[in-house]
Every structure is written in structure tokens, then in C-alpha cells.
Coordinates of C-alpha atoms and ligand atoms in Angstrom, one line a residue:
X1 CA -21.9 78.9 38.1
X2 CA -18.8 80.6 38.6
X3 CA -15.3 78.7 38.0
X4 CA -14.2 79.8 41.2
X5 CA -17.0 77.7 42.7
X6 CA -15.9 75.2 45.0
X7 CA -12.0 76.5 44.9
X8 CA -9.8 76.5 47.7
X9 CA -8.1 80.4 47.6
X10 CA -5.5 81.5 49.4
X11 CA -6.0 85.3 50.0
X12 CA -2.9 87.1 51.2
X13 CA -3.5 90.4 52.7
X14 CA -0.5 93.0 53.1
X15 CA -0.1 96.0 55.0
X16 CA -1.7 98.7 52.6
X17 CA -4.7 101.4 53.3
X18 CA -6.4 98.9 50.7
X19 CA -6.3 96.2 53.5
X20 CA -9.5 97.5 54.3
X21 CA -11.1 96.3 50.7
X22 CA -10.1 93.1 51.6
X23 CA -13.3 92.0 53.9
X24 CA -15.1 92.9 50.7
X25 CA -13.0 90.5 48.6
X26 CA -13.7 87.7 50.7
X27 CA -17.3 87.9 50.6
X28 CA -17.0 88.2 46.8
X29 CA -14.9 85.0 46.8
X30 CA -17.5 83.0 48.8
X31 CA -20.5 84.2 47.1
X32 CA -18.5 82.7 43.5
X33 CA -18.6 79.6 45.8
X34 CA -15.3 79.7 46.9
X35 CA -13.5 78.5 50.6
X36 CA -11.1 81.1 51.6
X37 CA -8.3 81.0 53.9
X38 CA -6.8 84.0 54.7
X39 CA -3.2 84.5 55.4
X40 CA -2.2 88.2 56.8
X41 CA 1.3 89.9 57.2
X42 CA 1.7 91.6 61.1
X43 CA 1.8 94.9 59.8
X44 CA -1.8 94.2 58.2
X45 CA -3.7 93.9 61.8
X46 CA -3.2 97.6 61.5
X47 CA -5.1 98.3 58.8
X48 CA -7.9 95.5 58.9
X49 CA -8.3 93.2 61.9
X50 CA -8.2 89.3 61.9
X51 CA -11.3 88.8 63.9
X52 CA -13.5 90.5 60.9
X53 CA -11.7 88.5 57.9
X54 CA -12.1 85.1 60.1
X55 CA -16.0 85.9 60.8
X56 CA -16.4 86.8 57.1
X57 CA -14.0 83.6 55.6
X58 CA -15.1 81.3 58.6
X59 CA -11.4 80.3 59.2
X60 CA -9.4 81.5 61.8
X61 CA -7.0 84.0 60.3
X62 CA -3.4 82.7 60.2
X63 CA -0.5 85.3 60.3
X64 CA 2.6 83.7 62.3
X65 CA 4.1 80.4 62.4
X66 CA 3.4 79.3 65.4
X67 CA -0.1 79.7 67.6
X68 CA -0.6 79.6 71.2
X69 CA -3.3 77.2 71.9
X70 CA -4.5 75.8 75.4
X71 CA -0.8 77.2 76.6
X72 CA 0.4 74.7 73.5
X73 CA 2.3 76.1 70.6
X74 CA 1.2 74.9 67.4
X75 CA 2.8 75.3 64.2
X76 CA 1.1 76.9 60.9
X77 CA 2.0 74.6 58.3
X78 CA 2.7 77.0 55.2
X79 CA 3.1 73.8 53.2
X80 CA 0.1 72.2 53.9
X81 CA -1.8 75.8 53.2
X82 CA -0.1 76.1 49.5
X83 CA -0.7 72.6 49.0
X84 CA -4.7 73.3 50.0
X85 CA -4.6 76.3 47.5
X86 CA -6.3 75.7 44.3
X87 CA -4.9 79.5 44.0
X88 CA -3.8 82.4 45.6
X89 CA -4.0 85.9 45.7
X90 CA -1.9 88.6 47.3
X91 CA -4.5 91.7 47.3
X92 CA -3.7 94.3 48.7
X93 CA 0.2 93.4 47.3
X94 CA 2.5 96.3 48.7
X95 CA 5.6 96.9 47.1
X96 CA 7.6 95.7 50.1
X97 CA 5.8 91.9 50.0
X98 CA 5.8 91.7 46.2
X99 CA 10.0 92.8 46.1
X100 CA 10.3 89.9 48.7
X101 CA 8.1 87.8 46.8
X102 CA 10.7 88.5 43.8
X103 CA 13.5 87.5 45.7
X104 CA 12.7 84.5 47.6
X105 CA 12.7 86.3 50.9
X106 CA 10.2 84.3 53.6
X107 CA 10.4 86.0 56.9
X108 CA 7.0 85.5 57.5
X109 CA 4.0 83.2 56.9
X110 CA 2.5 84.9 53.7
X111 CA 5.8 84.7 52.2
X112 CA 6.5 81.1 53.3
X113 CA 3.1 79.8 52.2
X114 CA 3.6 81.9 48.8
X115 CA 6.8 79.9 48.5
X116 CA 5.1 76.6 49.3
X117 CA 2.5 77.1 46.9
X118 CA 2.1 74.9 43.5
X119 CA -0.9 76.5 42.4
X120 CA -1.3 80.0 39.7
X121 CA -1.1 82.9 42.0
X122 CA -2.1 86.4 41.2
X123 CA -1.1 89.7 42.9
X124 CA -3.3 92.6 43.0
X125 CA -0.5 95.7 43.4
X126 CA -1.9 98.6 45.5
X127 CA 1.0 101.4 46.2
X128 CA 1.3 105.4 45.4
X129 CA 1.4 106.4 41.7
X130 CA 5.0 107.2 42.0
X131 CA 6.0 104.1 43.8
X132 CA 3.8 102.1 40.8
X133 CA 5.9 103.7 38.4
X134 CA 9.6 103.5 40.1
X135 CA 12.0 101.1 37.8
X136 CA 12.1 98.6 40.9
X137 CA 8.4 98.3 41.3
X138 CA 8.6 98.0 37.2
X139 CA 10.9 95.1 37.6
X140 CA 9.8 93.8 40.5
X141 CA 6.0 93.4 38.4
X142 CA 8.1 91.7 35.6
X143 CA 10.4 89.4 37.7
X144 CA 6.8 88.1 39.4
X145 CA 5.1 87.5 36.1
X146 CA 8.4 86.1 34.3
X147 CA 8.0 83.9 37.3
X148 CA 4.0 82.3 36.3
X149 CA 2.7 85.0 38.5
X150 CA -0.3 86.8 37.3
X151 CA -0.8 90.7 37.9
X152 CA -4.0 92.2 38.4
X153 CA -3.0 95.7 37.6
X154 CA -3.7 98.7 39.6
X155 CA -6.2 101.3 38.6
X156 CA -6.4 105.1 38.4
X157 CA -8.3 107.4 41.1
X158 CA -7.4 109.2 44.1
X159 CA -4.9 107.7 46.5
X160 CA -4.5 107.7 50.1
X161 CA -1.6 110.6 50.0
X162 CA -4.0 112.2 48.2
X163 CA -2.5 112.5 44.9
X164 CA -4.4 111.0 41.8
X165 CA -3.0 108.3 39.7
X166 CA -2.0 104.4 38.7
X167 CA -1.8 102.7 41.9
X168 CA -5.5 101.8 43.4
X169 CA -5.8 98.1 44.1
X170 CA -9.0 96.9 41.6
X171 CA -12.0 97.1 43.3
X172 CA -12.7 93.4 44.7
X173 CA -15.5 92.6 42.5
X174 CA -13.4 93.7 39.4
X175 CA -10.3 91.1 41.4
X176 CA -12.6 87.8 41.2
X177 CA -14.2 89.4 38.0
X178 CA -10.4 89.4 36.4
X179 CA -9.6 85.8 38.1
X180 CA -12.7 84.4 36.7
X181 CA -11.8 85.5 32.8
X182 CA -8.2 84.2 33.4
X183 CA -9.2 81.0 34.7
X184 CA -11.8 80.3 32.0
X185 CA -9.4 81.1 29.1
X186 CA -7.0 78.4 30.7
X187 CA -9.8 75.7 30.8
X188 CA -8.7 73.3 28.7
X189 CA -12.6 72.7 26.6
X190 CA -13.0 76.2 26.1
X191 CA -14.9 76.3 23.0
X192 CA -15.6 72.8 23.1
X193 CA -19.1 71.1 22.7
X194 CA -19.8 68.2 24.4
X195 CA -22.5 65.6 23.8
X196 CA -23.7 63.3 27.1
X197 CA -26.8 60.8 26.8
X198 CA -28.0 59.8 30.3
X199 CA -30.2 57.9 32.6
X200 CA -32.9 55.7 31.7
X201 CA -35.5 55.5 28.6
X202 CA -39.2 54.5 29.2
X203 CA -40.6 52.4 26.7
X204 CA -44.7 52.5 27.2
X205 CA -46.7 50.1 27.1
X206 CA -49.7 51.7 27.2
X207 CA -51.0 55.0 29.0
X208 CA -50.0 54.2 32.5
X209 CA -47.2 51.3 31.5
X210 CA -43.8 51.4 30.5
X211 CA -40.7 49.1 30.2
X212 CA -37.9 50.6 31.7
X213 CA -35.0 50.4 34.5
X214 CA -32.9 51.2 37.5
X215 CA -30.8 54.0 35.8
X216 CA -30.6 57.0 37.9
X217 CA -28.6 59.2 35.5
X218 CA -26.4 60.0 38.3
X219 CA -23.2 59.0 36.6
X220 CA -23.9 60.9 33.0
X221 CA -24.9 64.4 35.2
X222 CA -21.6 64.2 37.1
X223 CA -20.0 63.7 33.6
X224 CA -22.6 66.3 32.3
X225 CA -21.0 69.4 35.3
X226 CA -17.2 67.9 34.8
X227 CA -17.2 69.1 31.3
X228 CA -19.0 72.2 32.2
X229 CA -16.2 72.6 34.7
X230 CA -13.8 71.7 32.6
X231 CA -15.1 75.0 30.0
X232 CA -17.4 73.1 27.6
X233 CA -20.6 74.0 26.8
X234 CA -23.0 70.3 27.5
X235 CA -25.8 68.7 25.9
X236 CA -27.0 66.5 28.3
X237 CA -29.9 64.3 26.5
X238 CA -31.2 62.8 30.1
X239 CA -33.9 60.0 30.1
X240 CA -36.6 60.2 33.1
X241 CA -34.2 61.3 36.0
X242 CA -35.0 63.1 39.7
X243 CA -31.9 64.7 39.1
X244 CA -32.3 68.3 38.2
X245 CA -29.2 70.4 36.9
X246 CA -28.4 74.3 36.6
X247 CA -25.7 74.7 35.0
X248 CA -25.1 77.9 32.6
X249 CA -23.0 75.4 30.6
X250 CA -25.4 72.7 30.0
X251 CA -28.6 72.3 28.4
X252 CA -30.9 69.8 29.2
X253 CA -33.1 67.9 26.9
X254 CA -35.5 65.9 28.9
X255 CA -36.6 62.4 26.5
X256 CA -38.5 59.6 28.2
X257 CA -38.1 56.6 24.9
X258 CA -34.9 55.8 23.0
X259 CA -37.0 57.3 19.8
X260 CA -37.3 60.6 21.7
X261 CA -33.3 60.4 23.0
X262 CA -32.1 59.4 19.2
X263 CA -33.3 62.0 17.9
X264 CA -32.1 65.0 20.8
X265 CA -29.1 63.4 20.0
X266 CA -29.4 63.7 16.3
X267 CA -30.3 67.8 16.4
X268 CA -27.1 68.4 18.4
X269 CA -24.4 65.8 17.7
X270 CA -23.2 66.6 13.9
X271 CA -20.4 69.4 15.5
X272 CA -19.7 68.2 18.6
X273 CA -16.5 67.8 19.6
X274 CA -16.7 64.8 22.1
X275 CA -19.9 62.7 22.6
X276 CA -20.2 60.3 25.7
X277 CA -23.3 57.7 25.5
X278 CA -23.6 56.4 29.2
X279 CA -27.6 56.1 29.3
X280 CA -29.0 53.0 29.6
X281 CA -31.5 52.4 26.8
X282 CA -34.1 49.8 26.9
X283 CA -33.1 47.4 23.9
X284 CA -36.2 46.3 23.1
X285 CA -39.8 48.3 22.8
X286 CA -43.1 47.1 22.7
X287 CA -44.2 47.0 18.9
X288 CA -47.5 48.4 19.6
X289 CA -48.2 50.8 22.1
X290 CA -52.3 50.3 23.3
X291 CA -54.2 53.7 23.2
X292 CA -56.2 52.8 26.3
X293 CA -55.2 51.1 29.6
X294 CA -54.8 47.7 29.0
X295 CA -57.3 45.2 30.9
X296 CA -56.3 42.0 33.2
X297 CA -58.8 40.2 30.7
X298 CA -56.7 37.1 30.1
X299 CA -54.7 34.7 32.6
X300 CA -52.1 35.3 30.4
X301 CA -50.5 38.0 28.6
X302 CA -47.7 39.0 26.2
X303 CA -46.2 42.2 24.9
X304 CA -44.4 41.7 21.5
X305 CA -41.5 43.3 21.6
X306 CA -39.1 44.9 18.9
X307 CA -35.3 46.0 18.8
X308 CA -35.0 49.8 19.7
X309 CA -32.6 51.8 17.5
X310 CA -29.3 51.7 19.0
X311 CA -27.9 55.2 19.4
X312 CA -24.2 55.1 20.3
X313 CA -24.0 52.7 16.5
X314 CA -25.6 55.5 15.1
X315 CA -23.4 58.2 16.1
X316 CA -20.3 56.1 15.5
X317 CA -21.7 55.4 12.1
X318 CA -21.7 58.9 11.3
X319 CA -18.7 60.2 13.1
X320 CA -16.1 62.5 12.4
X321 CA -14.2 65.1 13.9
X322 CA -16.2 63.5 17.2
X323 CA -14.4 61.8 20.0
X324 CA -17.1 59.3 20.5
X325 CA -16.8 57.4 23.9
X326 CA -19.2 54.3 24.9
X327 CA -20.3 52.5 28.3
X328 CA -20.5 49.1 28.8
X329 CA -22.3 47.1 31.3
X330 CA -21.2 43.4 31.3
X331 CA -21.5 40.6 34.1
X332 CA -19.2 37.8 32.1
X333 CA -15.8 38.2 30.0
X334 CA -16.2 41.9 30.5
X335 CA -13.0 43.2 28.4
X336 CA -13.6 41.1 25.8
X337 CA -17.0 42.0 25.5
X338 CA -16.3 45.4 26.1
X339 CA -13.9 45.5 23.1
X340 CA -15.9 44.1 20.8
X341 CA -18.5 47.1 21.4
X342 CA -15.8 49.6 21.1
X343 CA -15.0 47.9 17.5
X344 CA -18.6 47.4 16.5
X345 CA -19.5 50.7 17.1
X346 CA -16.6 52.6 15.7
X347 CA -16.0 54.3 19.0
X348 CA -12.8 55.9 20.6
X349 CA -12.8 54.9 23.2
X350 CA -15.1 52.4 26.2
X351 CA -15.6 52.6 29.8
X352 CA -16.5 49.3 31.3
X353 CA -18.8 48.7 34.4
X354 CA -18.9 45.2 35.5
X355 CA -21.9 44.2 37.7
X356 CA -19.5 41.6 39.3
X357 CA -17.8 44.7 41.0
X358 CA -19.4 45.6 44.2
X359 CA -20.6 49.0 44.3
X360 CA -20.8 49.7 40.8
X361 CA -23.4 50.5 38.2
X362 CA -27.0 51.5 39.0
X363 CA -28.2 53.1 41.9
X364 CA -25.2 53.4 44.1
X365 CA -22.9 56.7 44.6
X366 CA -20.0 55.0 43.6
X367 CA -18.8 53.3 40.3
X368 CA -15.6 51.1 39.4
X369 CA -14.7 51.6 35.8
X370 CA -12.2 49.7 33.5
X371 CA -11.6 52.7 30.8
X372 CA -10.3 51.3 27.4
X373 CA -8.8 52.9 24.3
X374 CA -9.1 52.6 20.6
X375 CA -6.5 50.0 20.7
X376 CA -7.8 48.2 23.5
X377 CA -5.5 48.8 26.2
X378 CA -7.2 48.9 29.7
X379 CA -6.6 51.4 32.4
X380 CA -8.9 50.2 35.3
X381 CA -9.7 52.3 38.6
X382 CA -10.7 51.7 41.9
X383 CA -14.0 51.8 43.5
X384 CA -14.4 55.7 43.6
X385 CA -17.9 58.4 44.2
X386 CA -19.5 58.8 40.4
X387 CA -17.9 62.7 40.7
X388 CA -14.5 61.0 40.9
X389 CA -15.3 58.9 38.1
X390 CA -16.2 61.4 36.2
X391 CA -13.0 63.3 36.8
X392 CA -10.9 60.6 35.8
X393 CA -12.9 59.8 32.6
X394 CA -12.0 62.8 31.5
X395 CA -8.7 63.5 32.2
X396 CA -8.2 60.2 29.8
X397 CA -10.6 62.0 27.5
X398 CA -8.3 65.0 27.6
X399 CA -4.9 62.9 27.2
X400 CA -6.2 61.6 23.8
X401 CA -7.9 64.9 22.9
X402 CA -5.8 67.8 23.5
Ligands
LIG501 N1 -26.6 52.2 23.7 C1 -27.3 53.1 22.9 N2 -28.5 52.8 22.3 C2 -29.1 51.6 22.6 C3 -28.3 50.6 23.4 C4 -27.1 51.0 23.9 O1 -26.8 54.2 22.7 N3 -30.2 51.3 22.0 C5 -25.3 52.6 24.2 C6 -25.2 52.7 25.7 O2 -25.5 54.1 26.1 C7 -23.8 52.4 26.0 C8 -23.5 51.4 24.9 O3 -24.4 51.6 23.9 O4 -22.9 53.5 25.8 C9 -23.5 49.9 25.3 O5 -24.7 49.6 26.0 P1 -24.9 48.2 26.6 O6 -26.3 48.1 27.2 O7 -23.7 47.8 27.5 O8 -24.8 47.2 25.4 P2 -25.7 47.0 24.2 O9 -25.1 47.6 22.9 O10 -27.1 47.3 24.5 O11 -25.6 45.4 24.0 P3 -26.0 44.2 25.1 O12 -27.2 44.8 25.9 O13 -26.3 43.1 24.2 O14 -24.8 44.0 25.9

């Protein structure tokens, strides 16, 4: 899956013959699983028009600040738009937008919305091989990158004029190709390997029997894709789940008992670099499991059970350069319970579920999580989707981490 996937970009398109490119670049940006809005100077109608680069985006094209609609003028809010961004790219970037650009000059809505916008923007330079080279485009390239802005350099080839040289806008595939590397190498678990247990564990009874319970899995899997998201590579030990995940990033080793999940864990936790346990492992197993379907013989019946090996002790017993993070389900004194888990079983950190809190634990979308540190101290959340809970389990993950 592509790190651009599910990005809001910005795509600002100037008035250069490599306007044309630009249709191309938007279907690149999609396909990587991206929304794009594009935002066009006048003087670019002339090269590419708006009605192709809205059918291809599937967003009206915005180019002025204001918009006649139903004999209403409306107003393009450029600070919405760079608020929206999750980037931005000027391609093609002429040297007239990207000298204005340098200077703070807005007299249109590309250059407003550039102005308005918080997030990494990167300019794709398409001009002349003498223009490429003058000393003002020179510093004009500097000024923009001394500024956060990222330059996707020009190429060599035959130019419009005709002459041959530095100054092609990169082919769009070789754009989202160059915005893709950049954005990996800023994720902030790059290089890291992350450890997830998830979803339920099946005990059997006997061939057709087993104990087990309501764990979906959903909330490990969401933690499971926000690593990958995040740059790490996942092992995601997943009990009997429906969910299915496809993620270059993670690995998936399907276990059904607590046996089978303690030791996936075991082949791929000693150098991990963060380990989050949030399956929900049957605590007790029968002793014996029966070869053969077990008869309704008696009026009565028991199962003996015995303790299964707890998994998250295990790790903590053994940890060391891990960051080793716990869950806790509790329905009575759930922080102090909670705590004592953390302390028992030498974790870094626990995130507490209580069943008292509507809408959280198994089987619903939605989760409300208490997260607690080493030291104890609570940070709780509101109710919030499992993907949102995710997200902020990690961003405390990364505030301890990095
Ligand atoms: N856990 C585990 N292996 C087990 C039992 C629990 O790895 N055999 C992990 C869970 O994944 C969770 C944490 O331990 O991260 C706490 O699980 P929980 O069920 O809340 O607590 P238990 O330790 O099982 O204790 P109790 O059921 O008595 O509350």
C-alpha cells in the first residue's frame, strides 16, 4: 500500500507546456489511493482545461476566489483548502509561480492556498534549460527549500523551444514515485519492528468444541495498519478472526490456542522494537483435549480446566530493548487494577478498557481507552472508532519512544 494512500494532495498546476502531464499526474495520485484537489493558475486553462482535471480528480477544479453559482458568488476558501492538504504539489512549477512563491506574493488562488498551507509542499520546476540555470531561478530554488519546501528537480531531454537540456518537469509517475521515498524516510518507525497479538484464542475441547470468546480482533488490526502507516514493518499474531489484512508491512500469523499464539510470539518478539498484546486469550484450557467427539452420555458433565500460559508475563519477563505495552479489560476499580497488571507484568505501559463504558470493548466499532504509563499516570480518551484509537495509542507510543 502506498503512503500516499488515503492522503489529501493539493495539486497546483501553472501555466507551463508541461501542464498537459498534469492529467497523468492525477491519475497516478489516485491510483496510490490518494483524493486530489486541484487548484490551477488562469493562465493554465491554456495549456490543460479544468473540465479534464475535474473528471479525472472528481472535484470541481478551483482557480479564482470567488465562483458564480445559481447567479450567487461564492468564495474559495484557500484556508480551508491548505488546511485539507495533507500535502501539496506545484507540478508543473514555472519560474514566474515559484519567484512569487519565494516572495510571499498571492495574487491568485494557487498562491493564496500555497500560503495557507501547514502541510510539506513540494514543487516540481518545469522551465527552459537556460531559465533552470539563471542565478534567480538558482535562488529562487534555494529561497523555496531554505523555506521547508521540497524540490523535485527537473530532468534532461528535449524542451518545448526545442533545445535539449535541464528543465523537463519529472515524468508524473517518477513525481509520486519521488514523493513516496520522501515521505517514507520521514515516517517516524522507519526501520522499526513492531509486535501485535490479536483477536481471540480457541481452546478445543474436542474435534468440533472449543472454549473461546467475543474478540473480533478489530482493535489489534487497526493497531496492526497504524504502525504499518506509521513505517514499521508488523507482526500481527491474530487469533481466529474474519478480518483479513494486506498490507506489504505486516505479516500475519494466523494461531487458533494461546499455545499456538505464545509461541508466534516467541519466533518473532526477541528484536522487536515495540510489542502491543491486545488479544484476548482464554485463561484457562481444557486439560485434556478428547480425540473423538464427545457424547451427551451423562446428565452431567465437566471439563477440567487448567491455567493457559500467560503471554504478555512472558514477554515482559524477557524484555529489553522492547517497549512492551498491555490491554486491560476490567469492570470494577479499573485503574487500580489496571496498574497492578502494568507492574506485574513489567510492562511500559497499559491501555485500559472498561466494560462499564458504553461502546467499548468487544464487538462494537468503537472503543474508550484510559492509556497509562510506566508511572501510572492516566491519560483517558473519549469514546472514539477503534482506527482513532489506534491513532492515539500510538502517538503516546511515539512520545515515550522517539
Ligand atoms: N494476556 C496474555 N496472555 C494471557 C492472558 C492475558 O498475553 N494468557 C494479555 C492480554 O493480551 C492483555 C493483558 O494480558 O494485554 C491483560 O489481559 P486481561 O484479560 O485483562 O487480564 P489477565 O492477565 O488475563 O487477568 P484477569 O483475567 O484476571 O483480569
Amino acid at each position: 500500500m502506498s503512503v500516499l494512500s488515503g492522503k489529501n494532495v493539493l495539486l497546483g498546476v501553472t501555466a507551463g507546456i508541461a501542464a498537459y502531464k498534469s492529467a497523468t499526474l492525477v491519475r497516478a495520485l489516485i491510483k496510490a489511493g490518494a483524493s486530489v484537489q486541484v487548484v490551477m493558475t488562469e493562465k493554465a486553462k491554456d495549456f490543460v482545461t479544468p473540465l479534464t482535471l475535474s473528471t479525472l480528480s472528481k472535484r470541481p477544479v478551483h482557480s479564482s476566489f470567488t465562483k458564480e453559482e445559481d447567479d450567487n458568488a461564492t468564495w474559495t476558501n484557500h484556508v480551508e483548502l491548505g488546511l485539507w492538504a495533507d500535502l501539496m504539489v506545484v507540478a508543473p512549477a514555472t519560474a514566474n509561480t515559484l519567484s512569487k512563491m519565494s516572495q510571499g506574493t498571492c495574487d491568485n488562488l494557487l498562491l493564496a492556498t500555497y500560503l495557507s498551507a501547514k502541510c510539506p509542499v513540494y514543487f516540481a520546476p518545469a522551465m527552459d534549460l537556460d531559465m533552470y540555470i539563471h542565478p534567480s531561478s538558482t535562488n529562487t530554488f534555494e529561497k523555496l527549500t531554505s523555506f521547508g519546501n521540497i524540490m523535485i528537480p527537473a530532468t534532461s531531454g528535449e524542451l518545448a523551444s526545442g533545445l535539449v537540456g535541464q528543465g523537463r518537469m519529472a515524468e508524473p509517475e517518477d513525481i509520486v514515485a519521488f514523493i513516496e521515498n520522501d515521505m517514507q524516510g520521514k515516517l517516524p518507525l522507519r526501520g522499526k519492528k513492531v509486535v501485535i497479538t490479536a483477536g481471540p484464542t480457541y481452546e478445543a475441547i474436542d474435534p468440533v468444541r472449543f472454549i473461546g470468546n467475543h474478540s473480533s480482533g478489530t482493535m489489534g488490526c487497526e493497531l496492526a495498519l497504524k504502525a504499518a502507516s506509521l513505517g514499521a514493518t508488523v507482526d500481527l499474531i491474530l487469533g481466529p478472526s474474519a478480518i483479513k489484512i494486506d498490507h506489504s508491512l505486516i505479516t500475519v500469523h494466523a494461531v487458533v490456542s494461546g499455545e499456538d499464539m505464545y509461541n508466534a510470539v516467541h519466533t518473532v518478539y526477541g528484536d522487536c522494537d515495540i510489542a502491543i498484546a491486545s488479544a484476548a486469550v482464554a485463561d484457562y484450557r481444557p486439560a485434556h483435549v478428547a480425540q473423538e467427539k464427545i457424547k451427551k452420555n451423562d446428565d452431567e458433565f465437566t471439563i477440567h480446566l487448567v491455567k493457559t500460559k500467560d503471554i504478555l508475563a512472558s514477554m515482559g519477563e524477557i524484555k529489553k530493548q522492547q517497549f512492551l505495552v498491555g490491554f486491560a479489560l476490567e469492570t470494577e476499580n479499573e485503574q487500580e487494577n489496571a496498574i497492578k497488571k502494568l507492574r506485574k507484568k513489567n510492562l511500559d505501559a497499559i491501555v485500559l478498557n472498561s466494560l462499564k463504558d458504553k461502546g467499548a470493548g468487544f464487538k462494537t466499532k468503537t472503543n474508550k481507552i484510559t492509556f497509562i504509563d510506566k508511572d501510572g499516570s492516566p491519560t483517558s480518551y473519549d469514546l472514539k472508532s477503534k482506527k482513532e484509537v489506534a491513532s492515539d495509542i500510538f502517538d503516546r507510543i511515539l512520545l515515550k519512544t522517539i
